[in-house]
Amino acid sequence: QAAGFAVPLRAAAAVEPRLAALLTRGDATVPAYGPDLNLAGVLHLTAVSVGSDGPAPADAEPVERPDVVKELAEFTVGGASVLALVGDPGCGRTTELASLAARRARGESAAPTLWLRGADLRGDDTSVTDAVGRAL
């Protein structure tokens, strides 16, 4: 005879390490939306922003700029949550940012990247958070 029981998963995971590992993997890889996004949900939403607002893929490999690569590498391991790269038109900043966004979106330590332009900011914004909320 079949029987079923409902068990709160988070409580059961506290005593069963394999279930805890499965739930952790699910939180990171299966998008969940609602008032509390999980990492996979944030990665999915921000990937849409980079894909629609970011630059088109380049036909040729970009020229590596060691000083920019160094600064971007420091950003990825530092504690900053916002990065702005400025420069003259045609200097490659958009290409560098697109490359960084692509690197951040891959691997087990994937991190969300939201593509904002100056036009996304409004005069009555109190912080970048306002533009982020509109973009997401």
mmCIF file with all atom_site columns, C-alpha atoms in Angstrom:
data_model
loop_
_atom_site.group_PDB
_atom_site.id
_atom_site.type_symbol
_atom_site.label_atom_id
_atom_site.label_alt_id
_atom_site.label_comp_id
_atom_site.label_asym_id
_atom_site.label_entity_id
_atom_site.label_seq_id
_atom_site.pdbx_PDB_ins_code
_atom_site.Cartn_x
_atom_site.Cartn_y
_atom_site.Cartn_z
_atom_site.occupancy
_atom_site.B_iso_or_equiv
_atom_site.pdbx_formal_charge
_atom_site.auth_seq_id
_atom_site.auth_comp_id
_atom_site.auth_asym_id
_atom_site.auth_atom_id
_atom_site.pdbx_PDB_model_num
ATOM 1   C CA . GLN A 1 1   ? 0.000  0.000  0.000   1.00 0.00 ? 1   GLN A CA 1
ATOM 2   C CA . ALA A 1 2   ? 1.403  3.413  -0.984  1.00 0.00 ? 2   ALA A CA 1
ATOM 3   C CA . ALA A 1 3   ? 1.793  6.088  1.650   1.00 0.00 ? 3   ALA A CA 1
ATOM 4   C CA . GLY A 1 4   ? 3.307  9.560  1.523   1.00 0.00 ? 4   GLY A CA 1
ATOM 5   C CA . PHE A 1 5   ? 4.563  11.995 4.080   1.00 0.00 ? 5   PHE A CA 1
ATOM 6   C CA . ALA A 1 6   ? 5.242  15.720 3.793   1.00 0.00 ? 6   ALA A CA 1
ATOM 7   C CA . VAL A 1 7   ? 8.506  16.745 5.399   1.00 0.00 ? 7   VAL A CA 1
ATOM 8   C CA . PRO A 1 8   ? 9.939  20.289 5.442   1.00 0.00 ? 8   PRO A CA 1
ATOM 9   C CA . LEU A 1 9   ? 13.008 19.883 3.217   1.00 0.00 ? 9   LEU A CA 1
ATOM 10  C CA . ARG A 1 10  ? 15.214 22.460 4.940   1.00 0.00 ? 10  ARG A CA 1
ATOM 11  C CA . ALA A 1 11  ? 14.628 20.824 8.314   1.00 0.00 ? 11  ALA A CA 1
ATOM 12  C CA . ALA A 1 12  ? 15.370 17.374 6.871   1.00 0.00 ? 12  ALA A CA 1
ATOM 13  C CA . ALA A 1 13  ? 18.518 18.731 5.198   1.00 0.00 ? 13  ALA A CA 1
ATOM 14  C CA . ALA A 1 14  ? 19.857 19.689 8.625   1.00 0.00 ? 14  ALA A CA 1
ATOM 15  C CA . VAL A 1 15  ? 20.180 15.996 9.478   1.00 0.00 ? 15  VAL A CA 1
ATOM 16  C CA . GLU A 1 16  ? 20.844 14.575 5.988   1.00 0.00 ? 16  GLU A CA 1
ATOM 17  C CA . PRO A 1 17  ? 24.021 15.940 4.335   1.00 0.00 ? 17  PRO A CA 1
ATOM 18  C CA . ARG A 1 18  ? 23.167 14.497 0.895   1.00 0.00 ? 18  ARG A CA 1
ATOM 19  C CA . LEU A 1 19  ? 19.835 16.333 0.867   1.00 0.00 ? 19  LEU A CA 1
ATOM 20  C CA . ALA A 1 20  ? 21.552 19.532 2.014   1.00 0.00 ? 20  ALA A CA 1
ATOM 21  C CA . ALA A 1 21  ? 24.042 19.224 -0.877  1.00 0.00 ? 21  ALA A CA 1
ATOM 22  C CA . LEU A 1 22  ? 21.209 18.633 -3.352  1.00 0.00 ? 22  LEU A CA 1
ATOM 23  C CA . LEU A 1 23  ? 19.263 21.673 -2.128  1.00 0.00 ? 23  LEU A CA 1
ATOM 24  C CA . THR A 1 24  ? 22.385 23.846 -2.281  1.00 0.00 ? 24  THR A CA 1
ATOM 25  C CA . ARG A 1 25  ? 23.060 22.726 -5.858  1.00 0.00 ? 25  ARG A CA 1
ATOM 26  C CA . GLY A 1 26  ? 19.429 23.383 -6.790  1.00 0.00 ? 26  GLY A CA 1
ATOM 27  C CA . ASP A 1 27  ? 19.582 26.885 -5.284  1.00 0.00 ? 27  ASP A CA 1
ATOM 28  C CA . ALA A 1 28  ? 22.591 27.676 -7.466  1.00 0.00 ? 28  ALA A CA 1
ATOM 29  C CA . THR A 1 29  ? 21.460 26.057 -10.721 1.00 0.00 ? 29  THR A CA 1
ATOM 30  C CA . VAL A 1 30  ? 17.642 26.138 -10.940 1.00 0.00 ? 30  VAL A CA 1
ATOM 31  C CA . PRO A 1 31  ? 16.186 29.649 -11.306 1.00 0.00 ? 31  PRO A CA 1
ATOM 32  C CA . ALA A 1 32  ? 13.644 30.602 -8.652  1.00 0.00 ? 32  ALA A CA 1
ATOM 33  C CA . TYR A 1 33  ? 11.779 33.879 -8.886  1.00 0.00 ? 33  TYR A CA 1
ATOM 34  C CA . GLY A 1 34  ? 9.595  35.826 -6.531  1.00 0.00 ? 34  GLY A CA 1
ATOM 35  C CA . PRO A 1 35  ? 10.420 38.212 -3.719  1.00 0.00 ? 35  PRO A CA 1
ATOM 36  C CA . ASP A 1 36  ? 13.668 36.330 -3.015  1.00 0.00 ? 36  ASP A CA 1
ATOM 37  C CA . LEU A 1 37  ? 15.654 35.378 -6.096  1.00 0.00 ? 37  LEU A CA 1
ATOM 38  C CA . ASN A 1 38  ? 18.199 32.624 -5.785  1.00 0.00 ? 38  ASN A CA 1
ATOM 39  C CA . LEU A 1 39  ? 21.595 32.858 -7.517  1.00 0.00 ? 39  LEU A CA 1
ATOM 40  C CA . ALA A 1 40  ? 20.398 30.980 -10.598 1.00 0.00 ? 40  ALA A CA 1
ATOM 41  C CA . GLY A 1 41  ? 17.419 33.331 -10.952 1.00 0.00 ? 41  GLY A CA 1
ATOM 42  C CA . VAL A 1 42  ? 19.658 36.395 -10.653 1.00 0.00 ? 42  VAL A CA 1
ATOM 43  C CA . LEU A 1 43  ? 22.109 34.959 -13.205 1.00 0.00 ? 43  LEU A CA 1
ATOM 44  C CA . HIS A 1 44  ? 19.234 34.313 -15.625 1.00 0.00 ? 44  HIS A CA 1
ATOM 45  C CA . LEU A 1 45  ? 17.782 37.821 -15.287 1.00 0.00 ? 45  LEU A CA 1
ATOM 46  C CA . THR A 1 46  ? 21.131 39.568 -15.573 1.00 0.00 ? 46  THR A CA 1
ATOM 47  C CA . ALA A 1 47  ? 22.142 37.418 -18.569 1.00 0.00 ? 47  ALA A CA 1
ATOM 48  C CA . VAL A 1 48  ? 19.055 38.729 -20.347 1.00 0.00 ? 48  VAL A CA 1
ATOM 49  C CA . SER A 1 49  ? 20.203 42.290 -19.627 1.00 0.00 ? 49  SER A CA 1
ATOM 50  C CA . VAL A 1 50  ? 23.734 41.673 -20.914 1.00 0.00 ? 50  VAL A CA 1
ATOM 51  C CA . GLY A 1 51  ? 22.394 39.851 -23.967 1.00 0.00 ? 51  GLY A CA 1
ATOM 52  C CA . SER A 1 52  ? 19.919 42.580 -24.903 1.00 0.00 ? 52  SER A CA 1
ATOM 53  C CA . ASP A 1 53  ? 21.730 45.747 -23.792 1.00 0.00 ? 53  ASP A CA 1
ATOM 54  C CA . GLY A 1 54  ? 25.346 44.666 -24.121 1.00 0.00 ? 54  GLY A CA 1
ATOM 55  C CA . PRO A 1 55  ? 27.396 44.805 -27.296 1.00 0.00 ? 55  PRO A CA 1
ATOM 56  C CA . ALA A 1 56  ? 27.113 42.353 -30.162 1.00 0.00 ? 56  ALA A CA 1
ATOM 57  C CA . PRO A 1 57  ? 29.877 39.722 -30.199 1.00 0.00 ? 57  PRO A CA 1
ATOM 58  C CA . ALA A 1 58  ? 33.009 40.934 -32.013 1.00 0.00 ? 58  ALA A CA 1
ATOM 59  C CA . ASP A 1 59  ? 34.166 39.275 -35.214 1.00 0.00 ? 59  ASP A CA 1
ATOM 60  C CA . ALA A 1 60  ? 37.826 39.542 -34.227 1.00 0.00 ? 60  ALA A CA 1
ATOM 61  C CA . GLU A 1 61  ? 39.683 38.919 -30.986 1.00 0.00 ? 61  GLU A CA 1
ATOM 62  C CA . PRO A 1 62  ? 40.078 42.181 -29.055 1.00 0.00 ? 62  PRO A CA 1
ATOM 63  C CA . VAL A 1 63  ? 43.503 43.603 -28.336 1.00 0.00 ? 63  VAL A CA 1
ATOM 64  C CA . GLU A 1 64  ? 44.416 42.844 -24.744 1.00 0.00 ? 64  GLU A CA 1
ATOM 65  C CA . ARG A 1 65  ? 45.098 45.890 -22.623 1.00 0.00 ? 65  ARG A CA 1
ATOM 66  C CA . PRO A 1 66  ? 47.174 44.750 -19.609 1.00 0.00 ? 66  PRO A CA 1
ATOM 67  C CA . ASP A 1 67  ? 46.274 47.743 -17.424 1.00 0.00 ? 67  ASP A CA 1
ATOM 68  C CA . VAL A 1 68  ? 42.537 47.186 -17.981 1.00 0.00 ? 68  VAL A CA 1
ATOM 69  C CA . VAL A 1 69  ? 42.866 43.420 -17.474 1.00 0.00 ? 69  VAL A CA 1
ATOM 70  C CA . LYS A 1 70  ? 44.648 44.073 -14.150 1.00 0.00 ? 70  LYS A CA 1
ATOM 71  C CA . GLU A 1 71  ? 41.941 46.453 -12.924 1.00 0.00 ? 71  GLU A CA 1
ATOM 72  C CA . LEU A 1 72  ? 39.123 44.096 -13.947 1.00 0.00 ? 72  LEU A CA 1
ATOM 73  C CA . ALA A 1 73  ? 40.865 41.176 -12.221 1.00 0.00 ? 73  ALA A CA 1
ATOM 74  C CA . GLU A 1 74  ? 41.128 43.247 -9.036  1.00 0.00 ? 74  GLU A CA 1
ATOM 75  C CA . PHE A 1 75  ? 37.414 44.032 -9.255  1.00 0.00 ? 75  PHE A CA 1
ATOM 76  C CA . THR A 1 76  ? 36.473 40.352 -9.521  1.00 0.00 ? 76  THR A CA 1
ATOM 77  C CA . VAL A 1 77  ? 38.321 39.423 -6.314  1.00 0.00 ? 77  VAL A CA 1
ATOM 78  C CA . GLY A 1 78  ? 37.643 42.638 -4.406  1.00 0.00 ? 78  GLY A CA 1
ATOM 79  C CA . GLY A 1 79  ? 34.663 43.701 -2.377  1.00 0.00 ? 79  GLY A CA 1
ATOM 80  C CA . ALA A 1 80  ? 33.239 46.272 -4.815  1.00 0.00 ? 80  ALA A CA 1
ATOM 81  C CA . SER A 1 81  ? 29.776 45.639 -6.213  1.00 0.00 ? 81  SER A CA 1
ATOM 82  C CA . VAL A 1 82  ? 29.743 48.293 -8.960  1.00 0.00 ? 82  VAL A CA 1
ATOM 83  C CA . LEU A 1 83  ? 32.263 48.710 -11.768 1.00 0.00 ? 83  LEU A CA 1
ATOM 84  C CA . ALA A 1 84  ? 32.406 51.614 -14.204 1.00 0.00 ? 84  ALA A CA 1
ATOM 85  C CA . LEU A 1 85  ? 34.915 51.659 -17.030 1.00 0.00 ? 85  LEU A CA 1
ATOM 86  C CA . VAL A 1 86  ? 35.324 55.022 -18.743 1.00 0.00 ? 86  VAL A CA 1
ATOM 87  C CA . GLY A 1 87  ? 37.306 56.174 -21.745 1.00 0.00 ? 87  GLY A CA 1
ATOM 88  C CA . ASP A 1 88  ? 37.197 57.794 -25.138 1.00 0.00 ? 88  ASP A CA 1
ATOM 89  C CA . PRO A 1 89  ? 34.879 56.386 -27.821 1.00 0.00 ? 89  PRO A CA 1
ATOM 90  C CA . GLY A 1 90  ? 36.495 53.484 -29.647 1.00 0.00 ? 90  GLY A CA 1
ATOM 91  C CA . CYS A 1 91  ? 39.042 52.695 -26.928 1.00 0.00 ? 91  CYS A CA 1
ATOM 92  C CA . GLY A 1 92  ? 37.585 49.212 -26.300 1.00 0.00 ? 92  GLY A CA 1
ATOM 93  C CA . ARG A 1 93  ? 35.853 49.693 -22.959 1.00 0.00 ? 93  ARG A CA 1
ATOM 94  C CA . THR A 1 94  ? 32.599 48.098 -24.151 1.00 0.00 ? 94  THR A CA 1
ATOM 95  C CA . THR A 1 95  ? 34.495 45.105 -25.515 1.00 0.00 ? 95  THR A CA 1
ATOM 96  C CA . GLU A 1 96  ? 36.384 44.706 -22.232 1.00 0.00 ? 96  GLU A CA 1
ATOM 97  C CA . LEU A 1 97  ? 33.193 44.905 -20.175 1.00 0.00 ? 97  LEU A CA 1
ATOM 98  C CA . ALA A 1 98  ? 31.454 42.363 -22.432 1.00 0.00 ? 98  ALA A CA 1
ATOM 99  C CA . SER A 1 99  ? 34.392 39.999 -22.013 1.00 0.00 ? 99  SER A CA 1
ATOM 100 C CA . LEU A 1 100 ? 34.276 40.435 -18.231 1.00 0.00 ? 100 LEU A CA 1
ATOM 101 C CA . ALA A 1 101 ? 30.517 39.777 -18.206 1.00 0.00 ? 101 ALA A CA 1
ATOM 102 C CA . ALA A 1 102 ? 31.035 36.568 -20.211 1.00 0.00 ? 102 ALA A CA 1
ATOM 103 C CA . ARG A 1 103 ? 33.773 35.352 -17.832 1.00 0.00 ? 103 ARG A CA 1
ATOM 104 C CA . ARG A 1 104 ? 31.662 36.116 -14.763 1.00 0.00 ? 104 ARG A CA 1
ATOM 105 C CA . ALA A 1 105 ? 28.675 34.174 -16.135 1.00 0.00 ? 105 ALA A CA 1
ATOM 106 C CA . ARG A 1 106 ? 30.582 30.888 -16.439 1.00 0.00 ? 106 ARG A CA 1
ATOM 107 C CA . GLY A 1 107 ? 31.836 28.292 -14.011 1.00 0.00 ? 107 GLY A CA 1
ATOM 108 C CA . GLU A 1 108 ? 30.944 27.178 -10.533 1.00 0.00 ? 108 GLU A CA 1
ATOM 109 C CA . SER A 1 109 ? 31.620 30.601 -9.051  1.00 0.00 ? 109 SER A CA 1
ATOM 110 C CA . ALA A 1 110 ? 29.385 32.431 -11.535 1.00 0.00 ? 110 ALA A CA 1
ATOM 111 C CA . ALA A 1 111 ? 28.486 35.962 -10.546 1.00 0.00 ? 111 ALA A CA 1
ATOM 112 C CA . PRO A 1 112 ? 25.655 38.117 -11.834 1.00 0.00 ? 112 PRO A CA 1
ATOM 113 C CA . THR A 1 113 ? 26.455 41.011 -14.144 1.00 0.00 ? 113 THR A CA 1
ATOM 114 C CA . LEU A 1 114 ? 23.866 43.639 -14.977 1.00 0.00 ? 114 LEU A CA 1
ATOM 115 C CA . TRP A 1 115 ? 24.519 45.807 -18.031 1.00 0.00 ? 115 TRP A CA 1
ATOM 116 C CA . LEU A 1 116 ? 23.547 49.432 -17.330 1.00 0.00 ? 116 LEU A CA 1
ATOM 117 C CA . ARG A 1 117 ? 24.189 52.394 -19.596 1.00 0.00 ? 117 ARG A CA 1
ATOM 118 C CA . GLY A 1 118 ? 24.253 56.054 -18.691 1.00 0.00 ? 118 GLY A CA 1
ATOM 119 C CA . ALA A 1 119 ? 20.820 56.336 -20.301 1.00 0.00 ? 119 ALA A CA 1
ATOM 120 C CA . ASP A 1 120 ? 19.482 53.884 -17.703 1.00 0.00 ? 120 ASP A CA 1
ATOM 121 C CA . LEU A 1 121 ? 20.129 56.397 -14.930 1.00 0.00 ? 121 LEU A CA 1
ATOM 122 C CA . ARG A 1 122 ? 17.539 59.065 -14.144 1.00 0.00 ? 122 ARG A CA 1
ATOM 123 C CA . GLY A 1 123 ? 17.919 62.420 -12.494 1.00 0.00 ? 123 GLY A CA 1
ATOM 124 C CA . ASP A 1 124 ? 15.702 61.467 -9.566  1.00 0.00 ? 124 ASP A CA 1
ATOM 125 C CA . ASP A 1 125 ? 17.560 58.198 -8.828  1.00 0.00 ? 125 ASP A CA 1
ATOM 126 C CA . THR A 1 126 ? 18.947 58.149 -5.307  1.00 0.00 ? 126 THR A CA 1
ATOM 127 C CA . SER A 1 127 ? 21.512 55.462 -6.199  1.00 0.00 ? 127 SER A CA 1
ATOM 128 C CA . VAL A 1 128 ? 22.409 52.875 -8.829  1.00 0.00 ? 128 VAL A CA 1
ATOM 129 C CA . THR A 1 129 ? 19.972 50.590 -6.993  1.00 0.00 ? 129 THR A CA 1
ATOM 130 C CA . ASP A 1 130 ? 17.065 52.469 -8.575  1.00 0.00 ? 130 ASP A CA 1
ATOM 131 C CA . ALA A 1 131 ? 18.357 51.746 -12.102 1.00 0.00 ? 131 ALA A CA 1
ATOM 132 C CA . VAL A 1 132 ? 19.073 48.126 -11.171 1.00 0.00 ? 132 VAL A CA 1
ATOM 133 C CA . GLY A 1 133 ? 15.505 47.669 -9.935  1.00 0.00 ? 133 GLY A CA 1
ATOM 134 C CA . ARG A 1 134 ? 14.093 49.038 -13.194 1.00 0.00 ? 134 ARG A CA 1
ATOM 135 C CA . ALA A 1 135 ? 16.420 46.882 -15.303 1.00 0.00 ? 135 ALA A CA 1
ATOM 136 C CA . LEU A 1 136 ? 15.509 43.679 -13.483 1.00 0.00 ? 136 LEU A CA 1
#
